[in-house]
Amino acid sequence: MYHQFSRATGRLVSVSASNLQSPLFPVAPIALQRAEPPAIQYNTAQMSTVNEACVASGARKTIPGTNIPYAPVPESIRKQQAQFQKDDDVPVFLKGGPLDGILYRLTMALCVVGLLGIGQTVYEHAFPKKQ
């Protein structure tokens, strides 16, 4: 005995095996077809080679795929990079100076206030006021 959906009612009905052309279960497993993956083809017309990018040892680096050099990095950004990469056992979110410390503490305080608000809401829903 098998089951199928009735077209008229949309409900599950029992059907004898003679009314079905083939049983629904068990389903025989089908072996996967093994195929070789396609080879990756690169567009070499738009890519520059290492020799083209490094014409001279003193040449500036170029944007990959072009011969356009990167824009020079301003000195202020170089100073910030040196400050943030310095190994002084200070977390990176505090390396910006005193303003970073203030923002960090403000963020932590707001997180605590939010957690207290969530706790208060859960408590009020768990123990409603008697009327």
Coordinates of N, CA and C in Angstrom, one line a residue:
M1 N 0.8 -1.2 0.0 CA 0.0 0.0 0.0 C 0.9 1.2 0.0
Y2 N 0.5 2.2 -0.8 CA 1.3 3.5 -0.9 C 0.3 4.6 -0.7
H3 N 0.9 5.8 -0.4 CA 0.2 7.0 -0.2 C 0.5 8.1 -1.2
Q4 N -0.5 8.8 -1.6 CA -0.2 10.0 -2.5 C -1.3 11.0 -2.2
F5 N -1.0 12.3 -2.7 CA -2.0 13.3 -2.5 C -3.1 13.2 -3.5
S6 N -4.3 13.4 -3.0 CA -5.5 13.4 -3.9 C -5.5 14.7 -4.7
R7 N -5.8 14.7 -5.9 CA -5.9 15.9 -6.8 C -7.2 16.7 -6.4
A8 N -8.2 16.0 -6.0 CA -9.5 16.7 -5.7 C -9.4 17.4 -4.4
T9 N -9.0 16.7 -3.3 CA -9.1 17.2 -2.0 C -7.7 17.8 -1.5
G10 N -6.6 17.3 -2.1 CA -5.3 17.8 -1.6 C -4.9 17.1 -0.3
R11 N -5.6 16.0 0.0 CA -5.2 15.3 1.2 C -4.5 14.0 0.9
L12 N -3.8 13.4 1.8 CA -3.1 12.2 1.6 C -4.0 11.0 1.7
V13 N -4.0 10.2 0.6 CA -4.9 9.0 0.6 C -4.1 7.8 0.3
S14 N -4.7 6.6 0.7 CA -4.0 5.4 0.5 C -4.4 4.9 -0.9
V15 N -3.4 4.3 -1.6 CA -3.6 3.8 -2.9 C -3.0 2.4 -3.0
S16 N -3.7 1.5 -3.6 CA -3.1 0.2 -3.8 C -2.0 0.2 -4.8
A17 N -1.2 -0.8 -4.8 CA 0.0 -0.8 -5.7 C -0.5 -1.0 -7.2
S18 N -1.6 -1.5 -7.4 CA -2.1 -1.7 -8.8 C -2.4 -0.3 -9.5
N19 N -2.8 0.7 -8.7 CA -3.1 2.0 -9.3 C -1.9 2.8 -9.6
L20 N -0.8 2.5 -9.0 CA 0.5 3.3 -9.3 C 1.3 2.6 -10.4
Q21 N 1.9 3.4 -11.2 CA 2.8 2.8 -12.2 C 4.1 2.3 -11.6
S22 N 4.7 3.0 -10.6 CA 5.9 2.6 -10.0 C 5.8 3.1 -8.5
P23 N 6.3 2.3 -7.6 CA 6.3 2.7 -6.2 C 7.2 3.9 -6.0
L24 N 6.8 4.7 -5.0 CA 7.5 5.9 -4.7 C 8.8 5.6 -3.9
F25 N 8.8 4.6 -3.1 CA 9.9 4.2 -2.2 C 10.1 2.7 -2.4
P26 N 11.3 2.2 -2.2 CA 12.5 2.8 -2.1 C 13.1 3.4 -3.4
V27 N 13.8 4.5 -3.3 CA 14.3 5.1 -4.5 C 15.7 4.6 -4.6
A28 N 16.1 4.1 -5.8 CA 17.4 3.6 -6.1 C 18.4 4.7 -6.2
P29 N 19.6 4.6 -5.6 CA 20.5 5.7 -5.7 C 21.1 5.7 -7.1
I30 N 21.4 6.9 -7.6 CA 22.0 7.0 -8.9 C 23.5 7.5 -8.7
A31 N 24.4 6.8 -9.4 CA 25.8 7.1 -9.2 C 26.1 8.5 -9.8
L32 N 27.0 9.3 -9.2 CA 27.3 10.6 -9.7 C 28.2 10.4 -10.9
Q33 N 28.1 11.3 -11.8 CA 28.9 11.3 -13.0 C 30.2 12.1 -12.7
R34 N 31.3 11.5 -12.8 CA 32.6 12.1 -12.6 C 33.0 12.9 -13.9
A35 N 33.3 14.1 -13.7 CA 33.7 14.9 -14.9 C 34.9 15.8 -14.5
E36 N 35.8 16.0 -15.4 CA 36.9 16.8 -15.1 C 36.5 18.3 -15.1
P37 N 37.0 19.1 -14.1 CA 36.7 20.5 -14.1 C 37.3 21.2 -15.3
P38 N 36.7 22.3 -15.7 CA 37.2 23.0 -16.9 C 38.5 23.7 -16.5
A39 N 39.4 23.8 -17.4 CA 40.7 24.5 -17.1 C 40.5 26.0 -17.0
I40 N 41.2 26.6 -16.1 CA 41.1 28.1 -15.9 C 41.9 28.8 -17.0
Q41 N 41.3 29.7 -17.7 CA 42.0 30.5 -18.7 C 42.0 31.9 -18.3
Y42 N 43.2 32.4 -18.2 CA 43.5 33.8 -17.8 C 43.5 34.7 -19.1
N43 N 43.0 35.9 -18.9 CA 43.1 36.9 -20.0 C 44.5 37.6 -19.9
T44 N 45.5 37.0 -20.6 CA 46.8 37.5 -20.5 C 47.0 38.8 -21.2
A45 N 46.1 39.2 -22.0 CA 46.3 40.5 -22.8 C 46.2 41.7 -21.9
Q46 N 45.5 41.6 -20.8 CA 45.3 42.7 -19.9 C 46.2 42.6 -18.6
M47 N 47.0 41.6 -18.5 CA 47.8 41.4 -17.3 C 49.3 41.7 -17.6
S48 N 49.9 42.4 -16.7 CA 51.3 42.7 -16.9 C 52.2 41.7 -16.2
T49 N 53.3 41.5 -16.7 CA 54.2 40.5 -16.1 C 55.1 41.2 -15.1
V50 N 55.8 40.4 -14.3 CA 56.7 40.9 -13.3 C 57.8 41.8 -13.9
N51 N 58.3 41.4 -15.1 CA 59.4 42.2 -15.7 C 58.8 43.6 -16.1
E52 N 57.6 43.6 -16.6 CA 57.0 44.9 -17.0 C 56.8 45.8 -15.8
A53 N 56.3 45.2 -14.7 CA 56.0 46.0 -13.5 C 57.2 46.5 -12.8
C54 N 58.3 45.7 -12.8 CA 59.5 46.1 -12.1 C 60.6 46.4 -13.1
V55 N 60.5 47.5 -13.8 CA 61.4 47.8 -14.9 C 62.8 48.1 -14.2
A56 N 62.8 48.9 -13.2 CA 64.0 49.2 -12.4 C 63.8 48.9 -10.9
S57 N 64.8 48.7 -10.2 CA 64.6 48.4 -8.8 C 64.1 49.6 -8.0
G58 N 64.3 50.8 -8.5 CA 63.8 52.0 -7.8 C 62.5 52.4 -8.3
A59 N 61.9 51.7 -9.2 CA 60.6 52.2 -9.8 C 59.5 52.0 -8.8
R60 N 58.5 52.9 -8.9 CA 57.3 52.7 -8.0 C 56.5 51.5 -8.4
K61 N 55.8 51.0 -7.5 CA 54.9 49.8 -7.8 C 53.7 50.3 -8.6
T62 N 53.3 49.4 -9.5 CA 52.2 49.7 -10.4 C 50.9 49.0 -10.0
I63 N 49.8 49.5 -10.4 CA 48.5 48.9 -10.1 C 48.5 47.6 -10.9
P64 N 48.1 46.4 -10.3 CA 48.1 45.2 -11.0 C 47.3 45.2 -12.3
G65 N 47.8 44.7 -13.4 CA 47.1 44.7 -14.7 C 47.3 45.9 -15.5
T66 N 48.0 46.9 -15.0 CA 48.2 48.2 -15.7 C 49.6 48.6 -15.5
N67 N 50.0 49.6 -16.2 CA 51.3 50.2 -16.0 C 51.2 51.6 -15.3
I68 N 50.1 51.8 -14.6 CA 49.8 53.1 -13.9 C 50.4 52.9 -12.5
P69 N 51.3 53.8 -12.1 CA 51.9 53.7 -10.7 C 50.8 54.1 -9.7
Y70 N 51.0 53.6 -8.5 CA 50.2 54.0 -7.4 C 50.5 55.4 -7.0
A71 N 49.5 56.1 -6.4 CA 49.7 57.5 -6.0 C 50.6 57.5 -4.8
P72 N 51.4 58.5 -4.6 CA 52.3 58.5 -3.4 C 51.5 58.7 -2.1
V73 N 52.0 58.0 -1.1 CA 51.3 58.1 0.2 C 51.7 59.4 1.0
P74 N 50.7 60.1 1.4 CA 51.0 61.4 2.2 C 51.8 61.0 3.5
E75 N 52.6 62.0 3.9 CA 53.4 61.8 5.1 C 52.5 61.6 6.4
S76 N 51.4 62.3 6.5 CA 50.5 62.1 7.7 C 50.0 60.6 7.8
I77 N 49.7 60.0 6.6 CA 49.3 58.6 6.7 C 50.5 57.7 7.0
R78 N 51.6 58.0 6.6 CA 52.8 57.2 6.9 C 53.1 57.3 8.4
K79 N 52.9 58.5 9.1 CA 53.0 58.6 10.5 C 52.0 57.7 11.3
Q80 N 50.7 57.8 10.8 CA 49.7 57.0 11.4 C 50.0 55.5 11.3
Q81 N 50.5 55.1 10.1 CA 50.8 53.7 9.9 C 51.9 53.2 10.9
A82 N 52.9 54.1 11.1 CA 54.0 53.8 12.0 C 53.5 53.7 13.4
Q83 N 52.5 54.6 13.8 CA 52.0 54.6 15.1 C 51.2 53.3 15.4
F84 N 50.3 52.9 14.4 CA 49.5 51.7 14.6 C 50.3 50.4 14.5
Q85 N 51.4 50.4 13.8 CA 52.2 49.2 13.7 C 53.3 49.0 14.7
K86 N 53.4 50.0 15.6 CA 54.4 50.0 16.6 C 54.1 48.9 17.6
D87 N 55.0 48.1 18.1 CA 54.8 47.0 19.0 C 55.0 47.6 20.4
D88 N 53.9 48.1 21.1 CA 54.0 48.6 22.4 C 53.0 48.0 23.4
D89 N 52.5 46.9 23.1 CA 51.5 46.2 23.9 C 50.3 47.0 24.2
V90 N 49.9 47.9 23.4 CA 48.6 48.6 23.5 C 47.7 48.1 22.5
P91 N 46.4 47.7 22.9 CA 45.4 47.2 21.9 C 45.2 48.3 20.8
V92 N 45.0 47.8 19.6 CA 44.9 48.6 18.4 C 43.7 49.6 18.6
F93 N 42.7 49.3 19.3 CA 41.5 50.2 19.5 C 41.8 51.3 20.5
L94 N 43.0 51.3 21.1 CA 43.4 52.4 22.0 C 44.6 53.1 21.5
K95 N 45.2 52.8 20.4 CA 46.4 53.4 19.9 C 46.2 54.8 19.3
G96 N 45.0 55.2 19.1 CA 44.7 56.5 18.6 C 44.8 57.7 19.5
G97 N 45.1 57.4 20.8 CA 45.2 58.4 21.8 C 44.1 58.5 22.8
P98 N 44.0 59.6 23.6 CA 43.0 59.7 24.6 C 41.6 59.6 24.1
L99 N 41.3 60.1 22.9 CA 40.0 60.1 22.4 C 39.5 58.7 22.2
D100 N 40.4 57.8 21.8 CA 40.0 56.4 21.6 C 39.6 55.7 23.0
G101 N 40.3 56.1 24.0 CA 40.0 55.6 25.3 C 38.6 56.0 25.8
I102 N 38.3 57.3 25.5 CA 37.0 57.8 25.9 C 35.9 57.1 25.1
L103 N 36.1 57.0 23.8 CA 35.1 56.3 22.9 C 34.9 54.9 23.3
Y104 N 36.0 54.2 23.7 CA 35.9 52.8 24.2 C 35.1 52.7 25.4
R105 N 35.4 53.5 26.4 CA 34.7 53.5 27.7 C 33.2 53.9 27.5
L106 N 32.9 54.8 26.6 CA 31.5 55.2 26.3 C 30.8 54.0 25.7
T107 N 31.4 53.3 24.8 CA 30.8 52.2 24.1 C 30.5 51.1 25.1
M108 N 31.5 50.8 26.0 CA 31.2 49.8 27.0 C 30.1 50.1 28.0
A109 N 30.0 51.4 28.3 CA 28.9 51.9 29.2 C 27.6 51.7 28.5
L110 N 27.5 52.1 27.3 CA 26.2 51.9 26.5 C 25.9 50.5 26.4
C111 N 26.8 49.6 26.2 CA 26.6 48.1 26.2 C 26.0 47.6 27.5
V112 N 26.5 48.1 28.6 CA 26.0 47.7 29.9 C 24.6 48.2 30.1
V113 N 24.4 49.5 29.8 CA 23.0 50.0 29.9 C 22.0 49.2 29.0
G114 N 22.4 48.9 27.8 CA 21.6 48.1 27.0 C 21.3 46.7 27.5
L115 N 22.3 46.0 28.1 CA 22.1 44.7 28.7 C 21.2 44.9 30.0
L116 N 21.3 45.9 30.8 CA 20.4 46.1 31.9 C 19.0 46.3 31.4
G117 N 18.8 47.1 30.3 CA 17.5 47.3 29.7 C 16.8 46.0 29.3
I118 N 17.7 45.1 28.7 CA 17.2 43.8 28.2 C 16.8 43.0 29.4
G119 N 17.6 43.0 30.5 CA 17.3 42.3 31.7 C 16.0 42.8 32.3
Q120 N 15.8 44.1 32.4 CA 14.6 44.6 32.9 C 13.3 44.2 32.1
T121 N 13.5 44.2 30.8 CA 12.3 43.8 30.0 C 12.0 42.4 30.2
V122 N 13.0 41.5 30.3 CA 12.7 40.1 30.5 C 12.1 39.9 31.8
Y123 N 12.5 40.6 32.9 CA 12.0 40.5 34.2 C 10.5 40.9 34.2
E124 N 10.2 42.1 33.5 CA 8.8 42.6 33.5 C 7.9 41.6 32.8
H125 N 8.4 40.9 31.7 CA 7.6 39.9 31.0 C 7.4 38.6 31.8
A126 N 8.4 38.3 32.6 CA 8.4 37.0 33.4 C 7.5 37.2 34.6
F127 N 7.5 38.4 35.2 CA 6.7 38.6 36.4 C 5.8 39.8 36.2
P128 N 4.7 39.7 35.5 CA 3.9 40.9 35.2 C 3.2 41.4 36.5
K129 N 2.9 42.7 36.5 CA 2.3 43.3 37.7 C 0.9 42.8 37.8
K130 N 0.4 42.6 39.1 CA -0.9 42.1 39.3 C -1.9 43.3 39.3
Q131 N -3.0 43.1 38.7 CA -4.0 44.2 38.5 C -5.2 44.0 39.4

